[in-house]
CSV table of C-alpha atoms and ligand atoms in Angstrom, one decimal:
chain,number,residue,atom,x,y,z
L,413,UNK,CA,17.2,8.5,-21.2
L,414,UNK,CA,17.4,12.3,-21.5
L,415,UNK,CA,15.0,12.4,-18.6
L,416,UNK,CA,17.2,10.3,-16.5
L,417,UNK,CA,20.2,12.4,-17.4
L,418,UNK,CA,18.4,15.6,-16.4
L,419,UNK,CA,17.2,13.9,-13.2
L,420,UNK,CA,20.9,13.0,-12.3
L,421,UNK,CA,21.9,16.6,-12.9
L,422,UNK,CA,19.0,17.7,-10.7
L,423,UNK,CA,20.0,15.3,-8.0
L,424,UNK,CA,23.6,16.7,-8.1
L,425,UNK,CA,22.3,20.3,-8.1
L,426,UNK,CA,20.0,19.6,-5.2
L,427,UNK,CA,22.7,17.9,-3.1
L,428,UNK,CA,25.1,20.8,-3.8
L,429,UNK,CA,22.4,23.0,-2.6
L,430,UNK,CA,22.2,21.1,0.6
L,431,UNK,CA,18.6,20.0,0.1
L,432,UNK,CA,18.9,16.3,-0.7
L,433,UNK,CA,15.9,14.7,-2.3
L,434,UNK,CA,16.5,11.0,-2.3
L,435,UNK,CA,14.4,8.4,-4.0
L,436,UNK,CA,15.3,5.3,-2.0
L,437,UNK,CA,13.1,3.0,-4.0
L,438,UNK,CA,11.4,3.3,-7.4
L,439,UNK,CA,9.6,0.7,-9.6
L,440,UNK,CA,7.9,1.4,-12.9
L,441,UNK,CA,5.5,-1.5,-12.7
L,442,UNK,CA,8.1,-4.3,-13.3
L,443,UNK,CA,8.9,-7.6,-11.6
L,444,UNK,CA,12.5,-6.5,-11.0
L,445,UNK,CA,13.8,-4.7,-8.0
L,446,UNK,CA,11.5,-6.1,-5.4
L,447,UNK,CA,12.9,-8.1,-2.4
L,448,UNK,CA,10.2,-10.8,-2.7
L,449,UNK,CA,6.5,-11.4,-3.7
L,450,UNK,CA,3.7,-12.9,-1.7
L,451,UNK,CA,1.0,-14.6,-3.6
L,452,UNK,CA,-1.2,-17.2,-2.0
L,453,UNK,CA,-3.5,-19.9,-3.4
L,454,UNK,CA,-4.7,-18.9,-6.9
L,455,UNK,CA,-3.2,-15.4,-6.5
L,456,UNK,CA,-0.9,-14.0,-9.2
L,457,UNK,CA,1.7,-11.2,-9.4
L,458,UNK,CA,2.6,-10.5,-13.1
L,459,UNK,CA,3.7,-7.8,-15.5
L,460,UNK,CA,1.0,-6.4,-17.8
L,461,UNK,CA,1.5,-4.4,-21.0
L,462,UNK,CA,-1.8,-2.8,-20.7
L,463,UNK,CA,-2.9,-0.7,-18.9
L,464,UNK,CA,0.2,1.2,-17.9
L,465,UNK,CA,0.2,4.4,-15.9
L,466,UNK,CA,0.2,7.3,-18.3
L,467,UNK,CA,3.8,8.3,-17.8
L,468,UNK,CA,5.9,10.4,-20.1
L,469,UNK,CA,6.9,7.6,-22.4
L,470,UNK,CA,3.5,5.8,-22.4
L,471,UNK,CA,5.4,2.6,-22.6
L,472,UNK,CA,6.5,-0.2,-20.3
L,473,UNK,CA,4.5,-2.4,-18.0
L,474,UNK,CA,2.4,-2.3,-14.9
L,475,UNK,CA,2.1,-5.0,-12.2
L,476,UNK,CA,-1.1,-7.0,-12.3
L,477,UNK,CA,-2.2,-8.5,-9.0
L,478,UNK,CA,-5.1,-11.0,-9.1
L,479,UNK,CA,-6.9,-13.0,-6.5
L,480,UNK,CA,-9.6,-15.6,-6.8
L,481,UNK,CA,-12.1,-16.5,-4.1
L,482,UNK,CA,-12.5,-20.1,-3.2
L,483,UNK,CA,-14.9,-21.1,-0.5
L,484,UNK,CA,-12.8,-24.2,0.4
L,485,UNK,CA,-9.6,-22.2,1.0
L,486,UNK,CA,-9.1,-21.3,4.6
L,487,UNK,CA,-5.9,-19.3,4.2
L,488,UNK,CA,-5.4,-15.7,3.2
L,489,UNK,CA,-5.5,-14.0,-0.2
L,490,UNK,CA,-2.3,-11.9,-0.7
L,491,UNK,CA,-1.0,-11.0,-4.1
L,492,UNK,CA,1.8,-8.5,-3.3
L,493,UNK,CA,5.2,-7.2,-4.2
L,494,UNK,CA,7.4,-6.6,-1.2
L,495,UNK,CA,10.2,-4.0,-0.5
L,496,UNK,CA,12.1,-4.6,2.7
L,497,UNK,CA,13.3,-1.9,5.2
L,498,UNK,CA,11.3,1.2,4.2
L,499,UNK,CA,11.0,2.6,7.6
L,500,UNK,CA,11.9,2.2,11.2
L,501,UNK,CA,10.5,4.1,14.2
L,502,UNK,CA,12.0,7.6,14.2
L,503,UNK,CA,12.1,7.9,10.3
L,504,UNK,CA,10.1,10.3,8.1
L,505,UNK,CA,9.3,9.4,4.5
L,506,UNK,CA,7.1,9.7,1.5
L,507,UNK,CA,5.5,6.6,-0.1
L,508,UNK,CA,3.5,6.5,-3.3
L,509,UNK,CA,1.9,4.3,-5.9
L,510,UNK,CA,-0.6,4.4,-8.7
L,511,UNK,CA,-3.3,1.8,-8.8
L,512,UNK,CA,-6.2,0.9,-11.1
L,513,UNK,CA,-9.1,-1.5,-10.4
L,514,UNK,CA,-10.2,-3.8,-13.3
L,515,UNK,CA,-12.8,-2.1,-15.5
L,516,UNK,CA,-15.7,-4.1,-14.2
L,517,UNK,CA,-14.7,-4.1,-10.5
L,518,UNK,CA,-17.7,-4.7,-8.4
L,519,UNK,CA,-17.9,-2.8,-5.1
L,520,UNK,CA,-19.2,-5.0,-2.3
L,521,UNK,CA,-20.6,-3.1,0.7
L,522,UNK,CA,-18.8,-3.9,3.9
L,523,UNK,CA,-16.1,-6.0,2.1
L,524,UNK,CA,-12.5,-4.8,2.3
L,525,UNK,CA,-9.7,-5.3,-0.2
L,526,UNK,CA,-6.3,-4.1,1.0
L,527,UNK,CA,-4.2,-2.1,-1.6
L,528,UNK,CA,-1.0,-1.4,0.2
L,529,UNK,CA,0.5,-2.0,3.7
L,530,UNK,CA,3.5,-1.6,5.9
L,531,UNK,CA,4.3,-4.8,7.8
L,532,UNK,CA,6.9,-6.5,9.9
L,533,UNK,CA,7.5,-10.0,11.3
L,534,UNK,CA,7.0,-10.0,15.1
L,535,UNK,CA,7.3,-13.8,15.6
L,536,UNK,CA,10.5,-13.2,17.7
L,537,UNK,CA,8.5,-11.4,20.4
L,538,UNK,CA,6.9,-14.7,21.4
L,539,UNK,CA,3.2,-13.8,21.6
L,540,UNK,CA,1.0,-15.2,19.0
L,541,UNK,CA,1.7,-12.3,16.6
L,542,UNK,CA,3.6,-13.2,13.4
L,543,UNK,CA,3.4,-10.7,10.5
L,544,UNK,CA,1.5,-7.6,11.7
L,545,UNK,CA,0.7,-4.6,9.5
L,546,UNK,CA,1.0,-1.1,11.0
L,547,UNK,CA,-0.3,1.2,8.3
L,548,UNK,CA,-2.8,-0.2,5.7
L,549,UNK,CA,-4.6,1.5,2.8
L,550,UNK,CA,-7.7,-0.3,1.6
L,551,UNK,CA,-11.0,-0.2,-0.2
L,552,UNK,CA,-14.3,-0.8,1.6
L,553,UNK,CA,-17.2,-0.6,-0.8
L,554,UNK,CA,-16.0,2.2,-3.1
L,555,UNK,CA,-14.3,4.2,-0.2
L,556,UNK,CA,-10.6,4.5,0.3
L,557,UNK,CA,-9.5,4.0,4.0
L,558,UNK,CA,-6.2,4.0,5.9
L,559,UNK,CA,-5.0,3.4,9.4
L,560,UNK,CA,-2.0,3.6,11.6
L,561,UNK,CA,-1.1,1.5,14.6
L,562,UNK,CA,0.6,2.2,17.8
L,563,UNK,CA,1.2,0.7,21.3
L,564,UNK,CA,3.1,-2.5,22.1
L,565,UNK,CA,2.8,-5.4,19.6
L,566,UNK,CA,2.6,-7.9,22.5
L,567,UNK,CA,0.3,-8.6,24.2
L,568,UNK,CA,-2.1,-8.0,21.3
L,569,UNK,CA,-4.5,-6.1,23.5
L,570,UNK,CA,-1.9,-3.3,23.7
L,571,UNK,CA,-2.1,-2.6,20.0
L,572,UNK,CA,-4.1,0.6,19.2
L,573,UNK,CA,-5.4,1.6,15.8
L,574,UNK,CA,-6.2,5.1,14.5
L,575,UNK,CA,-8.5,5.1,11.4
L,576,UNK,CA,-8.7,7.5,8.5
L,577,UNK,CA,-12.0,6.5,7.0
L,578,UNK,CA,-13.8,7.4,3.8
L,579,UNK,CA,-10.9,9.4,2.4
L,580,UNK,CA,-12.1,9.3,-1.3
L,581,UNK,CA,-14.5,7.6,-3.6
L,582,UNK,CA,-12.6,5.3,-5.9
L,583,UNK,CA,-13.7,4.6,-9.6
L,584,UNK,CA,-12.8,1.4,-11.4
L,585,UNK,CA,-11.0,1.3,-14.8
L,586,UNK,CA,-9.0,4.5,-14.1
L,587,UNK,CA,-5.6,5.2,-12.6
L,588,UNK,CA,-5.5,6.7,-9.2
L,589,UNK,CA,-2.6,8.1,-7.2
L,590,UNK,CA,-1.9,7.7,-3.5
L,591,UNK,CA,0.9,9.4,-1.6
L,592,UNK,CA,1.6,9.1,2.1
L,593,UNK,CA,4.0,11.2,4.2
L,594,UNK,CA,4.6,9.8,7.7
L,595,UNK,CA,6.7,10.8,10.6
L,596,UNK,CA,6.9,7.4,12.2
L,597,UNK,CA,6.8,7.8,16.0
L,598,UNK,CA,5.3,5.8,18.8
L,599,UNK,CA,4.6,8.8,21.0
L,600,UNK,CA,2.4,11.9,20.2
L,601,UNK,CA,5.1,13.6,18.1
L,602,UNK,CA,4.2,11.7,14.8
L,603,UNK,CA,2.2,12.8,11.9
L,604,UNK,CA,0.4,11.2,9.0
L,605,UNK,CA,-0.6,12.8,5.6
L,606,UNK,CA,-2.3,11.1,2.7
L,607,UNK,CA,-3.1,12.4,-0.8
L,608,UNK,CA,-5.5,10.9,-3.4
L,609,UNK,CA,-5.2,12.0,-7.0
L,610,UNK,CA,-3.1,14.9,-6.0
L,611,UNK,CA,-5.5,16.2,-3.3
L,612,UNK,CA,-4.6,15.9,0.4
L,613,UNK,CA,-7.4,14.0,2.0
L,614,UNK,CA,-6.1,13.8,5.5
L,615,UNK,CA,-3.4,15.4,7.6
L,616,UNK,CA,-3.1,14.6,11.2
L,617,UNK,CA,-0.3,15.9,13.5
L,618,UNK,CA,0.6,15.0,17.0
L,619,UNK,CA,-0.3,11.3,16.9
L,620,UNK,CA,1.6,8.1,17.3
L,621,UNK,CA,2.0,6.5,13.9
L,622,UNK,CA,3.8,3.2,14.7
L,623,UNK,CA,4.3,0.7,17.4
L,624,UNK,CA,6.9,0.9,20.1
L,625,UNK,CA,9.1,-1.9,18.6
L,626,UNK,CA,11.8,-0.4,16.3
L,627,UNK,CA,12.4,-3.2,13.8
L,628,UNK,CA,12.3,-2.2,10.1
L,629,UNK,CA,9.0,-2.4,8.3
L,630,UNK,CA,8.3,-3.7,4.7
L,631,UNK,CA,6.3,-1.8,2.2
L,632,UNK,CA,3.9,-4.0,0.1
L,633,UNK,CA,1.7,-3.0,-2.8
L,634,UNK,CA,-0.8,-5.4,-4.1
L,635,UNK,CA,-4.2,-6.9,-3.7
L,636,UNK,CA,-4.8,-8.5,-0.4
L,637,UNK,CA,-8.4,-9.6,-0.3
L,638,UNK,CA,-8.5,-9.6,3.4
L,639,UNK,CA,-12.3,-9.4,3.6
L,640,UNK,CA,-12.6,-12.8,2.0
L,641,UNK,CA,-10.6,-14.3,4.9
L,642,UNK,CA,-11.5,-12.1,7.9
L,643,UNK,CA,-15.2,-11.6,7.4
L,644,UNK,CA,-18.0,-14.2,7.3
L,645,UNK,CA,-20.0,-14.0,4.1
L,646,UNK,CA,-21.3,-15.6,1.0
L,647,UNK,CA,-18.6,-14.1,-1.2
L,648,UNK,CA,-19.0,-16.7,-3.9
L,649,UNK,CA,-22.2,-14.8,-4.8
L,650,UNK,CA,-20.2,-11.6,-5.5
L,651,UNK,CA,-17.4,-11.0,-8.0
L,652,UNK,CA,-14.8,-13.8,-7.2
L,653,UNK,CA,-11.9,-12.8,-9.5
L,654,UNK,CA,-10.3,-9.5,-8.6
L,655,UNK,CA,-7.6,-7.6,-10.4
L,656,UNK,CA,-5.7,-4.5,-9.5
L,657,UNK,CA,-2.9,-2.9,-11.5
L,658,UNK,CA,0.0,-1.0,-9.9
L,659,UNK,CA,2.6,1.3,-11.4
L,660,UNK,CA,5.1,4.0,-10.4
L,661,UNK,CA,5.7,2.7,-6.9
L,662,UNK,CA,8.3,4.7,-4.9
L,663,UNK,CA,9.7,5.8,-1.6
L,664,UNK,CA,11.7,8.9,-0.9
L,665,UNK,CA,12.5,11.9,1.2
L,666,UNK,CA,10.4,14.4,-0.8
L,667,UNK,CA,6.9,14.4,-2.2
L,668,UNK,CA,8.2,14.4,-5.8
L,669,UNK,CA,10.3,11.2,-5.1
L,670,UNK,CA,7.1,9.3,-4.3
L,671,UNK,CA,4.4,10.9,-6.4
L,672,UNK,CA,3.7,8.6,-9.4
L,673,UNK,CA,3.3,11.4,-11.9
L,674,UNK,CA,6.4,13.3,-10.8
L,675,UNK,CA,9.2,10.9,-11.9
B,1408,LIG,C1,-8.3,13.0,9.6
B,1408,LIG,O1,-8.4,11.8,10.4
B,1408,LIG,C2,-8.6,11.9,11.8
B,1408,LIG,C3,-8.5,10.6,12.4
B,1408,LIG,O2,-9.5,9.7,12.0
B,1408,LIG,C4,-9.9,12.6,12.0
B,1408,LIG,O3,-10.1,12.8,13.4
B,1408,LIG,C5,-10.0,13.9,11.2
B,1408,LIG,O4,-11.3,14.5,11.3
B,1408,LIG,C6,-9.6,13.7,9.7
B,1408,LIG,N1,-9.5,15.0,9.1
B,1408,LIG,C7,-10.2,15.3,8.0
B,1408,LIG,C8,-9.9,16.7,7.4
B,1408,LIG,O5,-11.0,14.6,7.5
């Protein structure tokens, strides 16, 4: 409470100062405040009392996202919380979350598990594209990866992807922080920056960071076990129940608005 009061005073002070830091979305690992959820097949999105991101109060909840492999299921494996309208082409913003893989998470070489994504519904364009992610952040083996997309959404051959690979080695059973700053442009005037556990792991200026279409994108955090769907494999022989916890998810105009350990 005192923290919130001080934060309000700070917000007033900053706005009087002309520098307006605005946290446009903030979620402390709860089911409230999201626009919707997307959990498919045996996937679950739930609140968990333990573990929670070590915030000031050491209380509250985190979001627990689980997915279960099923060799007879032909659909996808999303377990995500969804916030609408976090960016449009031309915007600049900061996006952050804390995540923690289950203690016994098994890294599988070549298999990807998506952790967060920016996505929009392009069905109205009339090519075969429906929901298409622009930026994604995922795990492949024990490596954190990210990408941005540009070009026209339709036809699909016009979509171009820029990868930021092997950004960091992720450890299970521990909280990790991710922050992104992006200037969302479809020409060469954009930039993309990404931090992991407080360290900037890539910063690339002068690139297109989003597609030409200017509709609003959603921000989704959660486990999307895309490798189970997209890649051929005998995944039933590897760990088939996967759990990722999320906490302190935020969007804002300054680094501190989005950094999980700063609010
Ligand atoms: C950042 O990512 C770009 C695009 O993949 C790459 O060319 C560049 O080398 C990376 N920078 C660092 C410091 O790793």
